[in-house]
mmCIF file of C-alpha atoms and ligand atoms in Angstrom:
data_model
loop_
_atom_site.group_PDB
_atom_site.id
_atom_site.type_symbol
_atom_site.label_atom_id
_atom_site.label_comp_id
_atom_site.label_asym_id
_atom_site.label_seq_id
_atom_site.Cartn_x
_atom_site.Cartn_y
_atom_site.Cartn_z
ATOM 1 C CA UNK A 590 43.284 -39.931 -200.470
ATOM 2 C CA UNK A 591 41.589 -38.561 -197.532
ATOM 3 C CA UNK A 592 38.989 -40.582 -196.130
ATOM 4 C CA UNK A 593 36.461 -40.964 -192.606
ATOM 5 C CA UNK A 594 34.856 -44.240 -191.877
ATOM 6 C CA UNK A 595 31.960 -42.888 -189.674
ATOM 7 C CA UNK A 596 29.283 -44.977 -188.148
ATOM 8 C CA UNK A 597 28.239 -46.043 -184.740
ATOM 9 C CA UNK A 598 30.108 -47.701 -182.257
ATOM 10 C CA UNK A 599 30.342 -51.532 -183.223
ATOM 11 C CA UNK A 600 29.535 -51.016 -187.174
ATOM 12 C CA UNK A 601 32.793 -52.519 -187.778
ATOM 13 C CA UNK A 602 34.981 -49.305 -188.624
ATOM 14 C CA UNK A 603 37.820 -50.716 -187.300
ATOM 15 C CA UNK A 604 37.487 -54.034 -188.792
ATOM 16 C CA UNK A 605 37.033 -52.228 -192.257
ATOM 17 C CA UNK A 606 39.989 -49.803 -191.996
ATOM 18 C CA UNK A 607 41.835 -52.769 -190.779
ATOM 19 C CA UNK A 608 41.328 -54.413 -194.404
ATOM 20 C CA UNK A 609 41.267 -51.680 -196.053
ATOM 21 C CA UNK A 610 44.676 -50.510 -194.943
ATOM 22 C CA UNK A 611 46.156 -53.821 -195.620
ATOM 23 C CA UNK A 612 44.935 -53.441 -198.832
ATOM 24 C CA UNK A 613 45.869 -50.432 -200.053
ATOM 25 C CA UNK A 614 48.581 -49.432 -197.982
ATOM 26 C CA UNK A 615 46.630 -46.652 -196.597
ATOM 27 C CA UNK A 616 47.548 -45.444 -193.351
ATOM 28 C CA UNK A 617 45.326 -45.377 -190.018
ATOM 29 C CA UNK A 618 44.472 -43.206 -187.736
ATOM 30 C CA UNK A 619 42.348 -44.218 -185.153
ATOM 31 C CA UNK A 620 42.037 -41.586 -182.373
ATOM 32 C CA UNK A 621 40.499 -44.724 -179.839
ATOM 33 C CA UNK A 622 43.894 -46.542 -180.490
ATOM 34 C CA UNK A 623 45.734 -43.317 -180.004
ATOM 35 C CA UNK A 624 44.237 -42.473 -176.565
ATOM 36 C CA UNK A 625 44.647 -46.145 -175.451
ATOM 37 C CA UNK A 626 47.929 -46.191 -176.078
ATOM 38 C CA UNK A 627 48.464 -42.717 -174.274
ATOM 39 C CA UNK A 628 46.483 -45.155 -171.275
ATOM 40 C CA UNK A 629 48.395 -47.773 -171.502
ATOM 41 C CA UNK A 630 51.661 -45.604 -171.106
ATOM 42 C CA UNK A 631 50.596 -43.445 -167.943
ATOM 43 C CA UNK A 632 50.951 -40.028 -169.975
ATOM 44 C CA UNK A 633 49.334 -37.129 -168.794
ATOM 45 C CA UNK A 634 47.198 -36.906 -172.150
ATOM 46 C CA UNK A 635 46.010 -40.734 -171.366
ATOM 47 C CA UNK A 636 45.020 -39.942 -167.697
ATOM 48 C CA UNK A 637 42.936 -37.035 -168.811
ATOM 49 C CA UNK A 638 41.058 -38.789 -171.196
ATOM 50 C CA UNK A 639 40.470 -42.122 -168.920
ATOM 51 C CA UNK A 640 37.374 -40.830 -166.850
ATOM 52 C CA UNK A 641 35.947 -39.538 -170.327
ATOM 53 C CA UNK A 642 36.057 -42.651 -172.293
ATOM 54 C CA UNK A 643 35.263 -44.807 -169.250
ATOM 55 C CA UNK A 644 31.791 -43.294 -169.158
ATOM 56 C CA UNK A 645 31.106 -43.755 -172.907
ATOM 57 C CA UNK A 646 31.808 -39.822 -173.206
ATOM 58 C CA UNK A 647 33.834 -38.095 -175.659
ATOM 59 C CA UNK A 648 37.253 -36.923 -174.780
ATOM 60 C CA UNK A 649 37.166 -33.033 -174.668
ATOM 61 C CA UNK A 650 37.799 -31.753 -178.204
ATOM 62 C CA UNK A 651 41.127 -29.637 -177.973
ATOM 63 C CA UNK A 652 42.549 -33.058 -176.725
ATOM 64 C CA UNK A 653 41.478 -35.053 -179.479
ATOM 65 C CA UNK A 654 42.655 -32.221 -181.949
ATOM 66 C CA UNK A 655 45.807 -31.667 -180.801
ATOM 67 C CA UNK A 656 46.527 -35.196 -180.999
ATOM 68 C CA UNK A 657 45.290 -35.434 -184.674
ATOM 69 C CA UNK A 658 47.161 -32.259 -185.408
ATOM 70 C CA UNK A 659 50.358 -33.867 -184.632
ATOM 71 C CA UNK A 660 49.776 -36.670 -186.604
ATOM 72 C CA UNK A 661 48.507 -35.214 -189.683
ATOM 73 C CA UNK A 662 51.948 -33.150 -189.228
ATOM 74 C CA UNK A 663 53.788 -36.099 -189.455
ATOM 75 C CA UNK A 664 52.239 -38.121 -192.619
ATOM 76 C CA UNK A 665 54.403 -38.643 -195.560
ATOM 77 C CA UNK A 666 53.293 -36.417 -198.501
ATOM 78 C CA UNK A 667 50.916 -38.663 -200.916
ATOM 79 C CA UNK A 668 50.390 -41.456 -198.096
ATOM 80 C CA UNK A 669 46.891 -42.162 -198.025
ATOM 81 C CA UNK A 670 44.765 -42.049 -194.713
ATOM 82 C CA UNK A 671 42.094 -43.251 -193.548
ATOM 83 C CA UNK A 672 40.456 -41.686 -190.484
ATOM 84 C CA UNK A 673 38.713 -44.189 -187.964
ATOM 85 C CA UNK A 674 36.976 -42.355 -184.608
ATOM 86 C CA UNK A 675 37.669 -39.061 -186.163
ATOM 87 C CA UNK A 676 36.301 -36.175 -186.329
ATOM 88 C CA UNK A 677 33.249 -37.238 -183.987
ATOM 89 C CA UNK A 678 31.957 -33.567 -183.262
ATOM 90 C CA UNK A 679 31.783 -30.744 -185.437
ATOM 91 C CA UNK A 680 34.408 -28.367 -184.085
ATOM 92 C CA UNK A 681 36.459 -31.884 -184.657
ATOM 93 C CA UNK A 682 35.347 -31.756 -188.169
ATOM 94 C CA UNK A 683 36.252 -28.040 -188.781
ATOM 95 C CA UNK A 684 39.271 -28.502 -186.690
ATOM 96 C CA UNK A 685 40.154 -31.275 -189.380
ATOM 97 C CA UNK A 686 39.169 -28.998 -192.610
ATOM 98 C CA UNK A 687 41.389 -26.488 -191.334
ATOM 99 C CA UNK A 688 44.550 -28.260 -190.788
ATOM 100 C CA UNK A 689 44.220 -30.345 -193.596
ATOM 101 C CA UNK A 690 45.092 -27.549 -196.568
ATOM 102 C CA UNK A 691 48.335 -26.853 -194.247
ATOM 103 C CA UNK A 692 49.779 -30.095 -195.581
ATOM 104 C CA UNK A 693 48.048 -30.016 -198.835
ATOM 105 C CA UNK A 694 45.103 -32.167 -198.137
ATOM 106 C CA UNK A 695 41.966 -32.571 -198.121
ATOM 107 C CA UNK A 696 38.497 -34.825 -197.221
ATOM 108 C CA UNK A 697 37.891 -37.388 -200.534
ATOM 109 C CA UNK A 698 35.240 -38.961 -199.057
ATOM 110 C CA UNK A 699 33.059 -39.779 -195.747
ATOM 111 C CA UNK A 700 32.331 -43.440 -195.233
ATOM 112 C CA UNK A 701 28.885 -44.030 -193.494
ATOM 113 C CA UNK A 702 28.446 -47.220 -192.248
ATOM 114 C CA UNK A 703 24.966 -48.350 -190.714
ATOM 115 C CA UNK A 704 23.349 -51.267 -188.423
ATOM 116 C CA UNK A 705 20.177 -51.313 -186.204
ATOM 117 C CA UNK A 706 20.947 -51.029 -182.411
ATOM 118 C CA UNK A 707 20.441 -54.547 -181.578
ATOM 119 C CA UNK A 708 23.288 -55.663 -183.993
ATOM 120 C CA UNK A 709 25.626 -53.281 -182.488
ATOM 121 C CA UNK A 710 24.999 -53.754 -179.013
ATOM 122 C CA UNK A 711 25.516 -57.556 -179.569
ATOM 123 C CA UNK A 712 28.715 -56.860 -181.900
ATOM 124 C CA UNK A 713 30.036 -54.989 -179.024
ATOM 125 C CA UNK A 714 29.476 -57.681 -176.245
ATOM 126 C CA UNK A 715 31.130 -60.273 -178.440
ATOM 127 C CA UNK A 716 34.233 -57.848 -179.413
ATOM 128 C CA UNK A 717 37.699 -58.136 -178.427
ATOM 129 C CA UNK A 718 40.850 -56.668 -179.766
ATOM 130 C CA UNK A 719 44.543 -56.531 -179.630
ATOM 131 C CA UNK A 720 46.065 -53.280 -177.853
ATOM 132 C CA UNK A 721 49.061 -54.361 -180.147
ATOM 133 C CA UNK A 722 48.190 -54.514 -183.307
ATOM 134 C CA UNK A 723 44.510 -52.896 -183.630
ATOM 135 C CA UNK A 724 43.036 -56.317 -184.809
ATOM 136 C CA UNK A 725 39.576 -56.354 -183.967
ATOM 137 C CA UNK A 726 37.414 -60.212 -183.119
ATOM 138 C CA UNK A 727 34.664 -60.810 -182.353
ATOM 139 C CA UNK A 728 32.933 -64.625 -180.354
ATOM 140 C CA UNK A 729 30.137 -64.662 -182.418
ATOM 141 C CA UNK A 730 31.009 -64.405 -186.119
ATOM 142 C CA UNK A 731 35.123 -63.945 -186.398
ATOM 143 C CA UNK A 732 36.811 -65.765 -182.974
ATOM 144 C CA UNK A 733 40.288 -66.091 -182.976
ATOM 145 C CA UNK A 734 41.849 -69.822 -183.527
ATOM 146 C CA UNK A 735 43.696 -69.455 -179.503
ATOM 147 C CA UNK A 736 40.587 -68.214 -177.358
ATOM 148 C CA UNK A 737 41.960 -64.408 -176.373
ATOM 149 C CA UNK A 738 44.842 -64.243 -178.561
ATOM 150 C CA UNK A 739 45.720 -62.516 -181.745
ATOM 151 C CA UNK A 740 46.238 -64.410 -184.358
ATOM 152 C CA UNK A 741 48.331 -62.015 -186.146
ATOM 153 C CA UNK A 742 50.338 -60.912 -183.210
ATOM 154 C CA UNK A 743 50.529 -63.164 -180.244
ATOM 155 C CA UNK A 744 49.507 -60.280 -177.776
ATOM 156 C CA UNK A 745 46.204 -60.983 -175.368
ATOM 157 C CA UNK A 746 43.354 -59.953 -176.475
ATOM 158 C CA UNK A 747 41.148 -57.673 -174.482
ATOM 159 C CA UNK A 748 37.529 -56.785 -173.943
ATOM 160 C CA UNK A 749 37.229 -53.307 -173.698
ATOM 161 C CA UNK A 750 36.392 -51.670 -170.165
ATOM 162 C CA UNK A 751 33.910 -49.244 -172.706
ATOM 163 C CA UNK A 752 32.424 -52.402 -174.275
ATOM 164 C CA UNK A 753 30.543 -53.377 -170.821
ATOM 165 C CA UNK A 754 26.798 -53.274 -171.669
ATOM 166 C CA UNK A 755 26.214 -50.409 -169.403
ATOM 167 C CA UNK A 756 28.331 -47.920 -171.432
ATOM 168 C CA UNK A 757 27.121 -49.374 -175.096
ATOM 169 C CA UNK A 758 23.826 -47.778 -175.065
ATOM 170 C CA UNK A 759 25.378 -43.966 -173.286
ATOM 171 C CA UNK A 760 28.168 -44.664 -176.202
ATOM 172 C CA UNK A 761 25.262 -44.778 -179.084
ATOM 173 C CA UNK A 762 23.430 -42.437 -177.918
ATOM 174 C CA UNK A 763 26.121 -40.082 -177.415
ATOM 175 C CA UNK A 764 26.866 -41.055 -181.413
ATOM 176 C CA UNK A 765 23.292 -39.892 -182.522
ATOM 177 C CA UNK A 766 23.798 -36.480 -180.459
ATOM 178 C CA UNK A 767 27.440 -36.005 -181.586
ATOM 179 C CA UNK A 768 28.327 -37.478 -184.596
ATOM 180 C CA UNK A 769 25.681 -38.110 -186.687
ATOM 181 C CA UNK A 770 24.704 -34.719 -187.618
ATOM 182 C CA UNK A 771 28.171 -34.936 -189.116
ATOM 183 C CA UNK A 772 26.463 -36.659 -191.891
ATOM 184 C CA UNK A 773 24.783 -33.479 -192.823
ATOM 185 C CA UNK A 774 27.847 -31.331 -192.617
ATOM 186 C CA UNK A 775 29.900 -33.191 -195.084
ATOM 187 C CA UNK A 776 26.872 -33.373 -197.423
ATOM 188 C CA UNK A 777 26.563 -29.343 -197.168
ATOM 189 C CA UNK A 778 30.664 -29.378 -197.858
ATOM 190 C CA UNK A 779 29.757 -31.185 -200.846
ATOM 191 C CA UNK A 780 31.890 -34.222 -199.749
ATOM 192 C CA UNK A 781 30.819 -37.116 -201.352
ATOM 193 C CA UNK A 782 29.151 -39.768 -198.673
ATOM 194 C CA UNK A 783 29.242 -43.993 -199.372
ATOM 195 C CA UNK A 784 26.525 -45.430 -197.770
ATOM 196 C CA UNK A 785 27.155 -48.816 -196.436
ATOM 197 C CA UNK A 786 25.170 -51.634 -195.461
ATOM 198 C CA UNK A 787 26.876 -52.892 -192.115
ATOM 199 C CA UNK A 788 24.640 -55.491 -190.777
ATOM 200 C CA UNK A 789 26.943 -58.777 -192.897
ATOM 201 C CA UNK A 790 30.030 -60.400 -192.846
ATOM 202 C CA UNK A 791 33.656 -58.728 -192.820
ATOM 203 C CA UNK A 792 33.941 -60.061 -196.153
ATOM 204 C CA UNK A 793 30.956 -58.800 -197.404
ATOM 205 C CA UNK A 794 30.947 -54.889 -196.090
ATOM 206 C CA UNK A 795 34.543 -55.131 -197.177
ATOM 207 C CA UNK A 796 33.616 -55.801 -200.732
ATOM 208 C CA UNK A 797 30.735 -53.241 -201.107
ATOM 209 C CA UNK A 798 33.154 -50.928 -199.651
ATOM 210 C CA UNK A 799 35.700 -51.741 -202.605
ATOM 211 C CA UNK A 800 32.818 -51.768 -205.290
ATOM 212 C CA UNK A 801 31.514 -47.600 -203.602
ATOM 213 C CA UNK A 802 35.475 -46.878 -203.531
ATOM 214 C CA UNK A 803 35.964 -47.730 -206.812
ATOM 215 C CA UNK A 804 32.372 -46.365 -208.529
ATOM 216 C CA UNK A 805 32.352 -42.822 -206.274
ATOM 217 C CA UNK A 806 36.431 -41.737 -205.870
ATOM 218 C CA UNK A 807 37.707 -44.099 -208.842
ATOM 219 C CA UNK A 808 40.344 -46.341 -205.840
ATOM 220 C CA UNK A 809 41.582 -49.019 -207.769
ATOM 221 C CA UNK A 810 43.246 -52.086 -205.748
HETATM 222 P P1 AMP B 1250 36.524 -45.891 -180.224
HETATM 223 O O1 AMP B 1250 37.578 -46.930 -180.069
HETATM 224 O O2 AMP B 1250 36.613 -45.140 -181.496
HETATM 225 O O3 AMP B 1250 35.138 -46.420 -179.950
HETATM 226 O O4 AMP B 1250 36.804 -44.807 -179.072
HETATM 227 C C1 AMP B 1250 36.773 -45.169 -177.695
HETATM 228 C C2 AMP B 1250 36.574 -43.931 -176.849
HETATM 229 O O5 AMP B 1250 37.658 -43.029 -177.050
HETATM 230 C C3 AMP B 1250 35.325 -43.125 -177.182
HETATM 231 O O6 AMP B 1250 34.172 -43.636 -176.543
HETATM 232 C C4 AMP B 1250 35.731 -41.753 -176.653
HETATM 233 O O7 AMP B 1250 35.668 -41.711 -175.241
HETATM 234 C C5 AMP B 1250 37.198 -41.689 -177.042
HETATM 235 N N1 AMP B 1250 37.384 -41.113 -178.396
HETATM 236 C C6 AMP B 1250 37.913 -41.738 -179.491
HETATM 237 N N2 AMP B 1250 37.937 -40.909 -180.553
HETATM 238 C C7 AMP B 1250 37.402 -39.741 -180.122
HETATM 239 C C8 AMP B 1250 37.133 -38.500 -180.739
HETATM 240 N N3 AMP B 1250 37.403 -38.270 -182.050
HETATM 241 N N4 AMP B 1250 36.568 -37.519 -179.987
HETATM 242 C C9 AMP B 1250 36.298 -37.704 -178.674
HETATM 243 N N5 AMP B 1250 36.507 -38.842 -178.039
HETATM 244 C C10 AMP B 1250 37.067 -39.867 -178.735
#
């Protein structure tokens, strides 16, 4: 399986693809983890893309792509993935449905998830996560037991320099300009699309997101 959790900033991709992957054993890829690890290390890549993401703005496309291209290069044949962040643009999304039939793949299914503004910005303010493992918390509705540290992995928790309030509203807009008309491509590509309410609990999107899995691409698990 091939799959893109797409939504706005804040929906709770990460969360989802999180449980998902634990799960199912899927694999993630989740370009925002990929290019803050390339930060975190001082690579050339991560430098490039710092003043980009700082502003809320997307990371030039051939970046992003080549970075995805080595990945997809390097999954092991019938591992599932799941594709958080990615594509975001369209030549992203063409980029992806050309490389894809190199290593015998191809898109299963888009994953929209969807909130009103006000939910997101507020998700975002209360969101931090762990540069080691990719768990996502959040104050409000899903703290951690130890105030700023994982519970999974120990590391300290962070709150993103891109999370500040003055970036979340460039970041969604820059989502309704950029990515959303992505919904309308992969409906022309005839990819099938689950809809998903976002505005509930974890546990809740988590389990619509099983039932649409199960009902639309026939994922059992
Ligand atoms: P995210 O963690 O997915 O919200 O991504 C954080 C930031 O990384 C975004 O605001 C962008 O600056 C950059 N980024 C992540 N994925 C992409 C992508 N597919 N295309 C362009 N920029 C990206």
């Amino acid at each position: 399986m091939v799959i893109i959790l797409l939504g706005p900033p804040g929906v709770g991709k990460g969360t989802q693809g999180v449980l998902l992957s634990e799960a199912l054993g899927w694999e993630r890829l989740v370009t925002g983890d990929l290019l803050r690890a390339a930060r975190r290390e001082g690579t050339e890549l991560g430098e490039r893309a710092r003043e980009y993401m700082d502003r809320g703005d997307l990371v030039p496309d051939e970046i992003i792509i080549g970075l995805v291209g080595e990945r997809l290069r390097g999954l092991e044949p019938g591992q599932s993935v799941l594709f958080d962040g990615f594509p975001r643009t369209l030549p992203q999304a063409k980029a992806l449905g050309a490389a894809l039939p190199e290593v015998g793949r191809a898109v299963d299914g888009v994953v929209l998830f969807e909130a009103p503004d006000d939910v997101l910005v507020k998700r975002i303010g209360g969101r931090r996560s762990c540069p080691e493992c990719g768990r996502v918390y959040n104050v409000y509705f899903d703290a951690p037991d130890l105030e700023d540290v994982c519970g999974d992995c120990g590391a300290a928790l962070v709150h993103r320099s891109d999370d500040q309030p003055e970036t979340v509203l460039h970041r969604l807009t820059v989502y309704r300009e950029q990515t959303e008309p992505l919904v309308r491509y992969y409906g022309e590509e005839g990819t099938p699309l689950l809809r998903i309410e976002a505005d509930r609990s974890p546990v809740e999107v988590r389990d619509a997101l099983k039932v649409e899995l199960t009902a639309r691409l026939g994922v059992e698990g």
